CSV table of C-alpha atoms in Angstrom, one decimal:
chain,number,residue,atom,x,y,z
A,1,MET,CA,-116.3,-30.6,9.1
A,2,PHE,CA,-112.9,-32.2,9.3
A,3,ALA,CA,-110.0,-30.7,11.4
A,4,GLU,CA,-106.5,-30.3,9.9
A,5,THR,CA,-104.3,-33.3,9.1
A,6,GLY,CA,-103.2,-35.1,12.3
A,7,ALA,CA,-106.0,-33.7,14.4
A,8,ALA,CA,-109.1,-35.5,15.6
A,9,VAL,CA,-112.4,-35.3,13.7
A,10,VAL,CA,-114.6,-32.8,15.5
A,11,THR,CA,-117.7,-32.9,13.3
A,12,ARG,CA,-118.3,-34.9,10.1
A,13,ALA,CA,-119.7,-32.8,7.3
A,14,ALA,CA,-123.3,-33.6,6.2
A,15,ASP,CA,-126.0,-32.2,4.0
A,16,ALA,CA,-128.7,-30.1,5.6
A,17,SER,CA,-132.1,-31.9,5.7
A,18,VAL,CA,-135.6,-31.1,6.6
A,19,THR,CA,-138.5,-33.4,7.1
A,20,LEU,CA,-141.9,-32.4,5.8
A,21,TRP,CA,-145.1,-33.6,7.5
A,22,ALA,CA,-143.1,-35.4,10.2
A,23,GLY,CA,-144.9,-38.2,12.0
A,24,SER,CA,-147.5,-38.7,9.2
A,25,ALA,CA,-147.7,-41.2,6.4
A,26,ALA,CA,-146.8,-38.4,4.0
A,27,ALA,CA,-143.5,-37.6,5.8
A,28,GLN,CA,-140.7,-36.7,3.3
A,29,THR,CA,-137.1,-35.8,3.9
A,30,VAL,CA,-135.5,-33.2,1.7
A,31,THR,CA,-131.7,-32.6,1.7
A,32,SER,CA,-129.5,-29.8,0.4
A,33,ALA,CA,-125.7,-29.4,0.1
A,34,THR,CA,-126.2,-25.9,1.6
A,35,ASN,CA,-128.5,-24.5,4.2
A,36,ALA,CA,-130.8,-23.1,1.5
A,37,PHE,CA,-133.8,-25.1,0.1
A,38,THR,CA,-135.2,-23.7,-3.1
A,39,ASP,CA,-138.9,-24.4,-3.8
A,40,LEU,CA,-139.3,-26.5,-0.7
A,41,LEU,CA,-143.0,-25.8,-1.3
A,42,PRO,CA,-144.2,-24.3,-4.6
A,43,GLY,CA,-142.9,-20.7,-4.5
A,44,VAL,CA,-141.4,-21.1,-1.0
A,45,ASN,CA,-137.6,-20.9,-0.4
A,46,VAL,CA,-136.3,-21.8,3.1
A,47,THR,CA,-132.9,-21.2,4.7
A,48,VAL,CA,-132.2,-23.2,7.9
A,49,SER,CA,-129.8,-21.9,10.6
A,50,LYS,CA,-129.8,-24.5,13.3
A,51,THR,CA,-130.8,-28.1,14.1
A,52,SER,CA,-134.3,-28.5,15.6
A,53,ALA,CA,-135.8,-31.7,17.0
A,54,ASP,CA,-139.2,-30.1,17.6
A,55,PRO,CA,-141.7,-29.6,14.8
A,56,VAL,CA,-141.3,-26.3,13.1
A,57,THR,CA,-144.4,-24.5,11.7
A,58,ILE,CA,-143.9,-22.4,8.6
A,59,THR,CA,-146.7,-20.0,7.8
A,60,VAL,CA,-146.9,-18.9,4.1
A,61,ALA,CA,-148.7,-15.6,3.6
A,62,ARG,CA,-149.2,-13.3,0.6
A,63,ASP,CA,-146.7,-10.5,0.3
A,64,THR,CA,-149.1,-7.6,0.0
A,65,THR,CA,-146.3,-5.1,0.2
A,66,MET,CA,-144.7,-6.4,-3.0
A,67,ALA,CA,-148.1,-6.5,-4.8
A,68,GLN,CA,-148.8,-2.9,-3.8
A,69,GLY,CA,-145.3,-1.9,-5.0
A,70,VAL,CA,-146.1,-3.3,-8.4
A,71,ALA,CA,-149.3,-1.4,-8.7
A,72,SER,CA,-147.8,1.8,-7.4
A,73,GLY,CA,-144.8,1.5,-9.7
A,74,LEU,CA,-147.1,1.1,-12.7
A,75,VAL,CA,-149.0,4.3,-11.8
A,76,ASP,CA,-145.7,6.2,-11.2
A,77,ALA,CA,-144.3,5.0,-14.5
A,78,LEU,CA,-147.3,6.2,-16.5
A,79,ASN,CA,-147.4,9.5,-14.6
A,80,ALA,CA,-143.7,10.0,-15.6
A,81,VAL,CA,-144.7,9.6,-19.3
A,82,THR,CA,-147.6,12.0,-19.1
A,83,SER,CA,-145.5,14.5,-17.1
A,84,TYR,CA,-142.8,14.4,-19.7
A,85,TYR,CA,-145.3,14.9,-22.5
A,86,ALA,CA,-146.9,17.8,-20.7
A,87,SER,CA,-143.6,19.5,-20.1
A,88,ASN,CA,-142.7,19.2,-23.8
A,89,THR,CA,-146.0,20.5,-25.2
A,90,GLY,CA,-146.3,23.6,-23.1
A,91,VAL,CA,-145.7,27.2,-24.2
A,92,THR,CA,-143.5,29.3,-22.0
A,93,SER,CA,-142.9,33.1,-22.2
A,94,THR,CA,-139.9,34.9,-20.8
A,95,THR,CA,-139.3,38.7,-20.6
A,96,SER,CA,-135.8,40.1,-20.9
A,97,PRO,CA,-135.1,42.4,-17.8
A,98,THR,CA,-132.8,44.6,-20.0
A,99,ASN,CA,-135.0,45.6,-22.9
A,100,GLY,CA,-138.4,44.1,-21.9
A,101,THR,CA,-138.6,41.9,-25.0
A,102,THR,CA,-140.9,38.9,-24.5
A,103,THR,CA,-139.8,35.6,-26.0
A,104,THR,CA,-142.3,32.8,-26.5
A,105,THR,CA,-141.1,29.2,-26.7
A,106,ALA,CA,-143.2,26.2,-27.7
A,107,GLY,CA,-142.5,22.6,-26.5
A,108,VAL,CA,-140.8,20.4,-29.0
A,109,LEU,CA,-143.8,18.0,-29.0
A,110,LEU,CA,-146.5,20.6,-29.3
A,111,GLY,CA,-148.7,19.7,-32.2
A,112,ASP,CA,-147.1,16.3,-32.7
A,113,ALA,CA,-150.0,13.9,-33.4
A,114,THR,CA,-148.0,10.8,-33.0
A,115,THR,CA,-146.9,11.3,-29.4
A,116,ARG,CA,-150.3,12.7,-28.5
A,117,SER,CA,-152.0,9.6,-29.8
A,118,ALA,CA,-149.5,7.4,-27.9
A,119,VAL,CA,-150.1,9.1,-24.6
A,120,GLN,CA,-153.9,8.9,-25.2
A,121,ARG,CA,-153.6,5.1,-25.8
A,122,LEU,CA,-151.6,4.7,-22.6
A,123,THR,CA,-154.0,6.6,-20.4
A,124,SER,CA,-156.9,4.7,-22.0
A,125,ALA,CA,-155.2,1.4,-21.3
A,126,MET,CA,-154.7,2.3,-17.7
A,127,SER,CA,-158.3,3.2,-17.1
A,128,THR,CA,-160.1,0.6,-19.3
A,129,PRO,CA,-162.1,-2.0,-17.2
A,130,VAL,CA,-160.7,-5.5,-17.0
A,131,ASN,CA,-163.4,-8.3,-17.0
A,132,GLY,CA,-166.0,-5.6,-16.4
A,133,LYS,CA,-164.2,-4.2,-13.3
A,134,SER,CA,-162.7,-0.7,-13.3
A,135,PRO,CA,-159.1,-0.3,-12.2
A,136,SER,CA,-160.5,2.2,-9.7
A,137,SER,CA,-161.8,-0.8,-7.7
A,138,ILE,CA,-158.2,-1.6,-6.8
A,139,GLY,CA,-157.1,1.9,-6.1
A,140,ILE,CA,-155.9,3.1,-9.6
A,141,VAL,CA,-157.9,6.3,-10.1
A,142,ILE,CA,-157.6,8.9,-12.9
A,143,SER,CA,-157.6,12.5,-11.7
A,144,LYS,CA,-159.3,15.5,-13.3
A,145,ASP,CA,-156.0,16.7,-14.8
A,146,GLY,CA,-155.4,13.4,-16.6
A,147,ASP,CA,-152.8,11.9,-14.2
A,148,PHE,CA,-153.4,8.8,-12.1
A,149,ASP,CA,-153.5,8.5,-8.3
A,150,PHE,CA,-152.8,5.3,-6.4
A,151,ASP,CA,-155.0,4.6,-3.3
A,152,ALA,CA,-153.0,2.2,-1.2
A,153,ALA,CA,-155.8,1.6,1.3
A,154,ALA,CA,-158.3,0.8,-1.5
A,155,PHE,CA,-155.7,-1.6,-3.0
A,156,GLN,CA,-155.1,-3.4,0.2
A,157,LYS,CA,-158.8,-3.7,0.9
A,158,ALA,CA,-159.5,-5.2,-2.6
A,159,LEU,CA,-156.5,-7.5,-2.2
A,160,ALA,CA,-157.8,-8.8,1.2
A,161,ALA,CA,-161.4,-9.3,-0.1
A,162,ASP,CA,-160.5,-10.9,-3.5
A,163,PRO,CA,-156.8,-11.7,-4.0
A,164,ALA,CA,-157.2,-13.5,-7.3
A,165,GLY,CA,-159.6,-10.9,-8.7
A,166,THR,CA,-157.3,-8.1,-7.7
A,167,GLN,CA,-154.3,-9.8,-9.2
A,168,ALA,CA,-156.3,-10.4,-12.4
A,169,ILE,CA,-157.3,-6.7,-12.7
A,170,LEU,CA,-153.7,-5.6,-12.0
A,171,SER,CA,-152.3,-8.0,-14.5
A,172,GLY,CA,-154.9,-7.0,-17.1
A,173,VAL,CA,-154.1,-3.3,-16.7
A,174,ALA,CA,-150.4,-4.0,-16.8
A,175,GLU,CA,-150.8,-6.0,-20.0
A,176,ALA,CA,-153.0,-3.4,-21.7
A,177,VAL,CA,-150.4,-0.7,-20.8
A,178,ALA,CA,-147.6,-2.8,-22.1
A,179,ASP,CA,-149.4,-3.5,-25.4
A,180,ALA,CA,-150.1,0.2,-25.8
A,181,ALA,CA,-146.4,1.0,-25.1
A,182,THR,CA,-145.3,-1.6,-27.6
A,183,THR,CA,-147.6,-0.2,-30.3
A,184,ALA,CA,-145.9,3.1,-29.8
A,185,SER,CA,-142.2,2.1,-29.3
A,186,ASP,CA,-141.7,-1.2,-31.0
A,187,LYS,CA,-138.2,-0.9,-32.7
A,188,TYR,CA,-139.6,-2.0,-36.0
A,189,SER,CA,-143.2,-1.0,-36.3
A,190,GLY,CA,-143.9,1.3,-33.4
A,191,SER,CA,-145.8,4.5,-34.3
A,192,ILE,CA,-143.1,6.7,-32.6
A,193,THR,CA,-140.3,4.6,-34.2
A,194,THR,CA,-141.9,5.0,-37.6
A,195,ALA,CA,-142.3,8.7,-37.1
A,196,ILE,CA,-138.7,9.1,-36.1
A,197,THR,CA,-137.5,7.1,-39.0
A,198,GLY,CA,-139.6,9.1,-41.4
A,199,LYS,CA,-138.3,12.4,-40.1
A,200,GLN,CA,-134.8,11.1,-40.2
A,201,SER,CA,-135.4,10.3,-43.8
A,202,VAL,CA,-136.6,13.8,-44.5
A,203,VAL,CA,-133.6,15.3,-42.7
A,204,LYS,CA,-131.3,13.0,-44.7
A,205,ASP,CA,-133.0,14.1,-48.0
A,206,LEU,CA,-132.8,17.8,-47.1
A,207,THR,CA,-129.1,17.3,-46.2
A,208,THR,CA,-128.4,15.7,-49.5
A,209,GLN,CA,-130.2,18.5,-51.3
A,210,ILE,CA,-128.2,21.1,-49.3
A,211,ASP,CA,-125.0,19.4,-50.2
A,212,SER,CA,-126.0,19.3,-53.8
A,213,TRP,CA,-126.9,23.0,-53.9
A,214,THR,CA,-123.6,23.7,-52.1
A,215,ASP,CA,-121.7,21.9,-54.8
A,216,ARG,CA,-123.7,23.7,-57.5
A,217,LEU,CA,-123.1,27.1,-55.9
A,218,THR,CA,-119.4,26.4,-55.6
A,219,MET,CA,-119.2,25.5,-59.3
A,220,ARG,CA,-121.2,28.6,-60.2
A,221,ARG,CA,-119.0,30.8,-58.1
A,222,ALA,CA,-115.9,29.4,-59.8
A,223,THR,CA,-117.5,30.0,-63.2
A,224,LEU,CA,-118.4,33.6,-62.3
A,225,GLN,CA,-114.9,34.2,-60.9
A,226,THR,CA,-113.4,33.0,-64.2
A,227,GLN,CA,-115.7,35.2,-66.2
A,228,TYR,CA,-115.0,38.2,-64.0
A,229,ALA,CA,-111.2,37.6,-64.4
A,230,ALA,CA,-111.7,37.4,-68.2
A,231,LEU,CA,-113.7,40.6,-68.1
A,232,GLU,CA,-111.1,42.4,-66.1
A,233,THR,CA,-108.4,41.3,-68.7
A,234,SER,CA,-110.6,42.5,-71.6
A,235,LEU,CA,-111.3,45.8,-69.8
A,236,SER,CA,-107.6,46.3,-69.2
A,237,LYS,CA,-106.9,45.8,-72.9
A,238,LEU,CA,-109.6,48.2,-73.9
A,239,GLN,CA,-108.2,50.8,-71.5
A,240,SER,CA,-104.8,50.4,-73.0
A,241,GLN,CA,-106.2,50.7,-76.5
A,242,SER,CA,-108.2,53.7,-75.5
A,243,SER,CA,-105.1,55.4,-74.1
A,244,TRP,CA,-103.2,54.6,-77.3
A,245,LEU,CA,-106.0,56.0,-79.5
A,246,ALA,CA,-106.2,59.1,-77.3
A,247,GLY,CA,-102.5,59.7,-77.8
A,248,GLN,CA,-102.7,59.2,-81.5
A,249,LEU,CA,-105.6,61.7,-81.8
A,250,ALA,CA,-103.7,64.2,-79.7
A,251,SER,CA,-100.7,63.9,-81.9
A,252,MET,CA,-102.7,64.4,-85.0
A,253,SER,CA,-104.4,67.5,-83.6
A,254,ALA,CA,-101.0,69.0,-82.7
A,255,ASN,CA,-99.7,68.4,-86.2
């Protein structure tokens, strides 16, 4: 770097550089305006912190923790879906402590075939073999109650024994689950989207009919009120005529 104007130059600025395969015919120097080197090797980013004249050995290893996190996250996400579905299809009963009355409430999704089918497709996608190998071979196991358990030890064992095969199974399961989710939730053609659109259309139609009947009833009420007012006027006239006639008859009888 340069010192302020008028001061001596302490250190002249220069790009950071690293030499790959130093001392061999394949030696190659790579420079960077910062201390960070992106994709120094395919998929490898390096940040240097100090100058070194000695050869530096970089060991590249598979990040098994990240791979396990992806698999575990996939299982957790599906379990969240099945748990939400279960909580909204159950039937609960509550008893009032004051009068002992029992009230039974059904979940909003109880009996809904669309959501039931979507959940079934998701669970099927999570448990379907990939290239003839069951997801349970990498620790994704379906339990007796329909949820999924993730066996981290089994996943790490499979990853150590066959990294490429384990990745292929995990990718296949994730893709199958994603396809099933898209089939259900696509914003244009998803089964749940279509069901919601259809029910919204029914609600809109019923609302229109209710508004129409409200207008008709309002008009009918106005008509009946007019007729009733006319009847009251006529009745009042008849009562006046009756009183007059009664007076006349009484006068004739007196004479």
